[in-house]
Amino acid sequence: MKKQLEQLSAYQPGLSPRALKEAYGIEEELYKLASNENLYGPSPKAKEAITNHLDELYYYPETGSPLLREAISQHLGVDASRILFGAGLDEVILMISRAVLTPGDKIVTSEATFGQYYHNAIVESAHVVQVPLKNGGFDLEGILNEVDDDTSLVWLCNPNNPTGTYFNHDELKGFLERVPSHVPVLIDEAYFEFVTADDYPDTLKLQETFDNAFLLRTFSKAYGLAGLRVGYVVATNEAIEKWNIIRPPFNVTRLSEYAAVAALEDQDYLKEITAKNAKERAKFYQIPQSKHFLPSQTNFVFVQTNKSKELYEALLKVGCITRPFPTGVRITVGFPEQNNKMIDVLQHFEF
Ligand SMILES: *Cc1c(COP(=O)(O)O)cnc(C)c1O
């Protein structure tokens, strides 16, 4: 066994709704608002695409997801050879880490960010520098100070999970101008579609200038397809060619590919979902207690408190399963009914 596995543990899911009901004696229906899923689900067209292709289950998928690759290529206006798909971004992060990192390599990221950057780096025996948050968000200056010529990867998460905060176009541009041009900068935009800030980075545009800026997106969040596992990276074709060697040949399933194409085509549905999210998210920031919340550009709100267990339990009592962290609780924005109940709890909570 790899020695470093002793430092890690398998992903720990929260208790299931059934187990939670039992443990806390809850009668009402529980809503899972712990993993930033889109409760509205995917476009009906994605479901239709799946039923239309049920007779093809016995075939392997077409390797490399060519239909989806073409659709994303058109949608983003980038060459199809610059896109690589994974069974979720989780697998993309794994493939990149596996392809790039050798023992002793250094990666730089933030603390309090998506855990898979760290996890996969440790599996590859790399050394991880985690720069503390600044004002609840990524400290790009602090990260620059840690990056040197020998850094193998930099992971940025924008907006960041679990804090919901973002950095803007000029900040990212300034970062890319100063980071050594041979150091790959991976920019995870899993919540891109939920962003409403005008100054959010146009990362595709920055990629025209910076060959080392790589962009990651997913169908799991706003597109509502977390259960099907589709994510992708847009990089240079040289990088994609190498990373593609790591990719398991049939990683994205046949039905996932069809569903993702259909979901992508239904931009009206996506707009409807993200508009609802923006409206519901704003409600959280209209209460005085929002001084405890980090500003969010996502479909979740991070509530800062050192009583995260108490807050988690209070939210559970009104039927909402959230995600506690040592410094607060991350709440996925749900349906209006759940949001209203959670806002009521927050208004009465002693922080
Ligand atoms: C949810 C999430 C992912 C993983 O997405 P999948 O495509 O479902 O694997 C990656 N990065 C961030 C920041 C996320 O929040």
Coordinates of C-alpha atoms and ligand atoms in Angstrom, one line a residue:
M1 CA 0.0 0.0 0.0
K2 CA 1.0 3.6 -0.5
K3 CA 2.2 4.8 2.9
Q4 CA 0.5 8.2 2.4
L5 CA -3.0 6.5 2.4
E6 CA -2.6 6.4 6.2
Q7 CA -3.0 10.2 6.2
L8 CA -6.3 10.1 4.3
S9 CA -9.7 8.6 4.7
A10 CA -12.4 7.6 2.3
Y11 CA -15.1 10.3 1.6
Q12 CA -17.4 10.6 4.6
P13 CA -21.0 11.2 3.6
G14 CA -23.3 12.8 6.2
L15 CA -26.0 10.6 7.7
S16 CA -28.8 9.6 5.4
P17 CA -32.2 11.3 5.8
R18 CA -33.6 8.1 7.2
A19 CA -30.8 7.8 9.8
L20 CA -31.1 11.4 10.7
K21 CA -34.8 11.2 11.2
E22 CA -34.2 8.3 13.6
A23 CA -31.3 9.9 15.5
Y24 CA -33.2 13.2 16.0
G25 CA -36.8 12.0 16.2
I26 CA -37.9 14.1 13.3
E27 CA -41.3 13.5 11.7
E28 CA -41.4 15.8 8.7
E29 CA -39.8 15.2 5.4
L30 CA -36.0 16.0 5.3
Y31 CA -34.5 18.0 2.5
K32 CA -30.8 17.4 1.6
L33 CA -29.2 20.8 1.4
A34 CA -25.7 19.6 2.2
S35 CA -24.0 19.1 -1.1
N36 CA -25.1 22.0 -3.3
E37 CA -27.2 20.0 -5.6
N38 CA -29.9 21.7 -7.7
L39 CA -33.2 20.7 -6.1
Y40 CA -35.1 21.6 -9.2
G41 CA -33.3 18.9 -11.1
P42 CA -32.2 18.9 -14.7
S43 CA -34.0 20.2 -17.8
P44 CA -36.9 17.8 -18.7
K45 CA -35.1 17.5 -22.1
A46 CA -32.2 15.7 -20.3
K47 CA -34.6 13.2 -18.9
E48 CA -36.2 12.7 -22.3
A49 CA -32.8 12.1 -23.9
I50 CA -32.1 9.4 -21.4
T51 CA -35.4 7.6 -22.1
N52 CA -34.8 7.9 -25.8
H53 CA -31.5 6.0 -25.6
L54 CA -32.4 3.3 -23.1
D55 CA -32.0 0.6 -25.8
E56 CA -28.3 1.4 -26.1
L57 CA -27.4 0.4 -22.6
Y58 CA -25.5 -2.7 -23.7
Y59 CA -23.1 -0.7 -25.9
Y60 CA -20.0 0.9 -24.4
P61 CA -20.0 4.7 -24.6
E62 CA -18.1 6.3 -27.5
T63 CA -14.7 7.0 -26.0
G64 CA -14.0 10.7 -25.3
S65 CA -17.7 11.8 -25.4
P66 CA -17.5 13.1 -29.0
L67 CA -21.1 14.4 -29.1
L68 CA -20.7 16.3 -25.9
R69 CA -17.3 17.5 -26.9
E70 CA -18.7 19.0 -30.1
A71 CA -21.6 20.6 -28.2
I72 CA -19.3 22.2 -25.6
S73 CA -16.9 23.2 -28.3
Q74 CA -19.7 25.1 -30.0
H75 CA -21.1 26.5 -26.8
L76 CA -17.8 27.9 -25.5
G77 CA -16.2 28.7 -28.9
V78 CA -13.1 26.6 -28.2
D79 CA -11.5 23.9 -30.3
A80 CA -12.8 20.4 -29.5
S81 CA -9.3 19.2 -29.0
R82 CA -8.9 21.4 -26.0
I83 CA -11.6 19.6 -23.9
L84 CA -11.4 16.5 -21.7
F85 CA -14.3 14.9 -19.9
G86 CA -14.4 13.1 -16.6
A87 CA -17.0 11.2 -14.6
G88 CA -17.6 14.5 -12.7
L89 CA -15.0 17.1 -12.0
D90 CA -13.8 14.8 -9.2
E91 CA -12.4 12.5 -11.9
V92 CA -10.9 15.4 -13.8
I93 CA -9.1 16.5 -10.7
L94 CA -7.9 12.9 -10.2
M95 CA -6.6 12.6 -13.8
I96 CA -4.8 15.9 -13.7
S97 CA -3.1 15.0 -10.4
R98 CA -2.2 11.6 -11.6
A99 CA -0.8 12.9 -14.9
V100 CA 1.2 15.8 -13.5
L101 CA 2.4 15.0 -9.9
T102 CA 5.4 12.9 -8.9
P103 CA 6.6 12.3 -5.3
G104 CA 7.9 15.4 -3.6
D105 CA 6.2 17.8 -6.1
K106 CA 4.7 20.9 -4.6
I107 CA 1.1 22.2 -5.2
V108 CA -0.3 25.4 -3.9
T109 CA -4.0 26.1 -3.1
S110 CA -6.0 27.7 -0.3
E111 CA -7.2 26.3 3.0
A112 CA -10.9 25.9 3.3
T113 CA -11.4 25.0 -0.4
F114 CA -12.6 21.9 -2.3
G115 CA -11.0 18.9 -0.6
Q116 CA -10.2 16.8 -3.7
Y117 CA -7.2 19.0 -4.8
Y118 CA -5.4 18.1 -1.5
H119 CA -6.7 14.5 -1.4
N120 CA -5.4 13.6 -4.9
A121 CA -2.1 15.4 -4.4
I122 CA -1.4 13.4 -1.2
V123 CA -2.2 10.2 -3.0
E124 CA 0.5 11.1 -5.6
S125 CA 3.0 11.8 -2.7
A126 CA 3.0 15.5 -3.5
H127 CA 3.4 18.3 -0.9
V128 CA 0.5 20.6 -0.5
V129 CA 0.8 24.3 0.6
Q130 CA -2.5 25.6 1.8
V131 CA -2.6 29.4 2.1
P132 CA -5.0 30.8 4.7
L133 CA -8.1 32.6 3.6
K134 CA -8.2 36.3 3.5
N135 CA -11.5 38.0 4.4
G136 CA -13.2 34.6 3.9
G137 CA -11.9 34.2 0.3
F138 CA -8.9 33.1 -1.7
D139 CA -5.8 35.2 -0.9
L140 CA -4.3 35.4 -4.4
E141 CA -1.3 37.5 -3.2
G142 CA -0.6 34.9 -0.5
I143 CA -0.8 32.1 -3.1
L144 CA 1.6 34.0 -5.4
N145 CA 4.1 34.3 -2.5
E146 CA 4.1 30.5 -2.2
V147 CA 4.4 29.7 -5.9
D148 CA 7.9 29.3 -7.2
D149 CA 9.5 27.8 -10.4
D150 CA 9.3 24.3 -8.9
T151 CA 5.5 24.4 -8.2
S152 CA 3.8 21.7 -10.2
L153 CA 0.1 22.8 -9.9
V154 CA -1.9 25.7 -8.5
W155 CA -5.6 25.1 -7.7
L156 CA -8.0 28.0 -7.6
C157 CA -11.7 27.6 -6.8
N158 CA -13.8 30.5 -8.1
P159 CA -16.4 31.0 -6.6
N160 CA -14.9 29.0 -3.7
N161 CA -16.6 26.0 -2.1
P162 CA -17.4 26.1 0.9
T163 CA -17.1 29.9 1.4
G164 CA -19.1 31.0 -1.8
T165 CA -16.7 34.0 -2.3
Y166 CA -15.1 34.9 -5.6
F167 CA -12.2 36.9 -7.1
N168 CA -12.8 39.2 -10.1
H169 CA -11.4 39.4 -13.6
D170 CA -8.7 41.9 -12.8
E171 CA -7.5 40.0 -9.8
L172 CA -7.2 36.8 -11.8
K173 CA -5.5 38.6 -14.7
G174 CA -3.0 40.2 -12.3
F175 CA -2.4 36.7 -10.8
L176 CA -1.8 35.1 -14.2
E177 CA 0.6 37.9 -15.2
R178 CA 2.8 37.3 -12.2
V179 CA 2.7 33.5 -11.8
P180 CA 5.6 31.8 -13.7
S181 CA 4.2 31.0 -17.1
H182 CA 5.1 27.3 -17.0
V183 CA 3.1 26.7 -13.8
P184 CA -0.3 25.3 -14.6
V185 CA -3.1 27.2 -12.9
L186 CA -6.3 25.1 -12.6
I187 CA -9.4 27.3 -12.2
D188 CA -12.4 25.4 -10.8
E189 CA -15.6 27.1 -11.9
A190 CA -18.1 24.5 -10.6
Y191 CA -20.6 27.2 -9.7
F192 CA -20.0 29.4 -12.8
E193 CA -23.6 29.4 -13.9
F194 CA -24.9 30.8 -10.6
V195 CA -22.6 33.9 -10.6
T196 CA -24.3 37.2 -10.9
A197 CA -21.3 39.6 -10.3
D198 CA -20.5 41.7 -13.4
D199 CA -16.7 41.6 -12.7
Y200 CA -16.5 37.8 -12.5
P201 CA -13.6 36.6 -14.7
D202 CA -14.0 35.8 -18.3
T203 CA -11.6 32.9 -18.0
L204 CA -12.0 31.7 -21.6
K205 CA -10.8 35.2 -22.7
L206 CA -7.8 35.0 -20.3
Q207 CA -6.9 31.6 -21.8
E208 CA -6.2 33.4 -25.1
T209 CA -3.3 35.2 -23.4
F210 CA -2.3 32.7 -20.7
D211 CA -1.5 29.2 -22.0
N212 CA -1.1 28.0 -18.4
A213 CA -4.7 28.9 -17.4
F214 CA -6.9 25.9 -17.3
L215 CA -10.7 26.0 -16.8
L216 CA -12.9 23.3 -15.1
R217 CA -16.7 23.2 -15.2
T218 CA -19.3 20.6 -14.3
F219 CA -22.9 19.5 -15.1
S220 CA -23.4 18.6 -11.4
K221 CA -24.5 21.9 -10.0
A222 CA -26.6 24.3 -12.0
Y223 CA -27.4 21.8 -14.7
G224 CA -28.8 19.4 -12.0
L225 CA -27.0 16.3 -13.2
A226 CA -24.9 15.4 -10.1
G227 CA -26.2 11.8 -10.3
L228 CA -24.8 11.3 -13.8
R229 CA -21.3 12.5 -13.3
V230 CA -20.1 14.8 -16.1
G231 CA -17.4 17.4 -15.7
Y232 CA -14.7 18.8 -18.0
V233 CA -11.5 20.8 -18.3
V234 CA -10.6 23.3 -21.1
A235 CA -6.8 23.4 -21.5
T236 CA -4.2 23.5 -24.3
N237 CA -4.4 20.6 -26.7
E238 CA -0.8 19.5 -25.6
A239 CA -2.0 19.1 -22.0
I240 CA -5.3 17.4 -23.0
E241 CA -3.4 14.9 -25.2
K242 CA -1.3 13.8 -22.2
W243 CA -4.1 13.8 -19.7
N244 CA -6.2 11.8 -22.1
I245 CA -3.7 9.0 -21.6
I246 CA -4.8 8.7 -18.0
R247 CA -8.5 8.8 -18.7
P248 CA -10.3 5.5 -18.3
P249 CA -11.6 4.7 -21.9
F250 CA -15.3 4.7 -21.0
N251 CA -15.4 7.1 -18.1
V252 CA -18.4 9.2 -19.0
T253 CA -21.4 6.9 -19.6
R254 CA -23.5 6.8 -22.7
L255 CA -26.6 8.1 -21.0
S256 CA -24.7 10.8 -19.2
E257 CA -23.3 12.1 -22.5
Y258 CA -26.8 12.3 -24.1
A259 CA -28.3 13.9 -21.0
A260 CA -25.5 16.5 -20.8
V261 CA -25.9 17.5 -24.5
A262 CA -29.7 18.0 -24.0
A263 CA -29.2 19.9 -20.7
L264 CA -26.6 22.2 -22.5
E265 CA -29.1 22.8 -25.3
D266 CA -31.8 24.0 -22.9
Q267 CA -30.3 27.3 -21.9
D268 CA -33.7 28.7 -21.2
Y269 CA -34.2 26.2 -18.4
L270 CA -30.8 27.0 -17.0
K271 CA -31.6 30.7 -16.9
E272 CA -34.8 30.0 -15.1
I273 CA -33.0 27.9 -12.5
T274 CA -30.2 30.4 -11.9
A275 CA -32.6 33.3 -11.7
K276 CA -34.6 31.5 -9.1
N277 CA -31.4 30.8 -7.2
A278 CA -30.3 34.4 -7.3
K279 CA -33.7 35.6 -6.0
E280 CA -33.7 33.0 -3.2
R281 CA -30.1 33.6 -2.3
A282 CA -30.7 37.3 -1.9
K283 CA -33.4 36.6 0.7
F284 CA -30.7 35.3 3.1
Y285 CA -28.9 38.6 2.9
Q286 CA -31.9 40.7 3.8
I287 CA -31.9 39.8 7.5
P288 CA -29.6 41.6 10.1
Q289 CA -28.0 38.2 10.9
S290 CA -26.5 38.2 7.4
K291 CA -23.5 40.0 8.9
H292 CA -22.4 36.5 9.9
F293 CA -22.7 35.2 6.3
L294 CA -19.9 35.3 3.8
P295 CA -21.1 36.9 0.5
S296 CA -22.0 34.2 -2.0
Q297 CA -22.0 34.0 -5.8
T298 CA -23.2 30.3 -5.7
N299 CA -26.2 28.2 -4.7
F300 CA -25.1 28.1 -1.1
V301 CA -24.5 30.4 1.8
F302 CA -21.7 30.0 4.3
V303 CA -22.8 31.0 7.8
Q304 CA -19.9 31.8 10.1
T305 CA -20.3 30.7 13.7
N306 CA -18.3 28.8 16.3
K307 CA -21.5 27.0 17.3
S308 CA -21.8 25.1 14.0
K309 CA -23.1 21.9 15.7
E310 CA -26.0 23.9 17.3
L311 CA -26.9 25.6 14.1
Y312 CA -26.8 22.4 12.1
E313 CA -29.1 20.8 14.6
A314 CA -31.5 23.7 14.7
L315 CA -31.7 23.6 10.9
L316 CA -32.3 19.9 11.0
K317 CA -35.3 20.3 13.3
V318 CA -37.0 22.3 10.5
G319 CA -36.3 19.6 8.0
C320 CA -33.1 20.9 6.4
I321 CA -29.9 18.8 6.2
T322 CA -26.9 21.2 5.9
R323 CA -23.2 20.8 6.1
P324 CA -21.3 21.7 9.3
F325 CA -17.7 22.9 9.2
P326 CA -15.5 23.9 12.1
T327 CA -16.0 27.6 11.4
G328 CA -19.6 27.6 10.3
V329 CA -22.4 25.9 8.4
R330 CA -22.8 25.7 4.6
I331 CA -26.4 25.9 3.6
T332 CA -27.5 25.0 0.0
V333 CA -30.2 27.3 -1.3
G334 CA -33.3 25.2 -1.6
F335 CA -36.9 25.7 -2.6
P336 CA -38.6 28.8 -1.2
E337 CA -40.3 26.9 1.5
Q338 CA -37.1 25.5 3.0
N339 CA -35.3 28.8 2.6
N340 CA -38.0 30.6 4.5
K341 CA -37.8 28.0 7.3
M342 CA -34.0 28.3 7.5
I343 CA -34.1 32.1 7.4
D344 CA -36.5 32.0 10.3
V345 CA -34.1 29.7 12.3
L346 CA -31.2 32.0 11.5
Q347 CA -33.2 35.0 12.7
H348 CA -33.6 33.4 16.1
F349 CA -30.2 31.8 16.4
E350 CA -27.8 33.1 19.0
F351 CA -24.5 33.4 17.1
Ligands
LIG1 C1 -19.2 19.9 -6.5 C2 -17.8 20.4 -6.9 C3 -16.9 19.6 -7.7 C4 -17.2 18.2 -8.1 O1 -18.2 18.2 -9.1 P1 -18.5 16.8 -9.8 O2 -18.5 17.3 -11.2 O3 -19.8 16.4 -9.3 O4 -17.5 15.8 -9.5 C5 -15.7 20.2 -8.0 N1 -15.3 21.4 -7.5 C6 -16.1 22.1 -6.7 C7 -15.6 23.4 -6.2 C8 -17.4 21.6 -6.3 O5 -18.1 22.3 -5.5

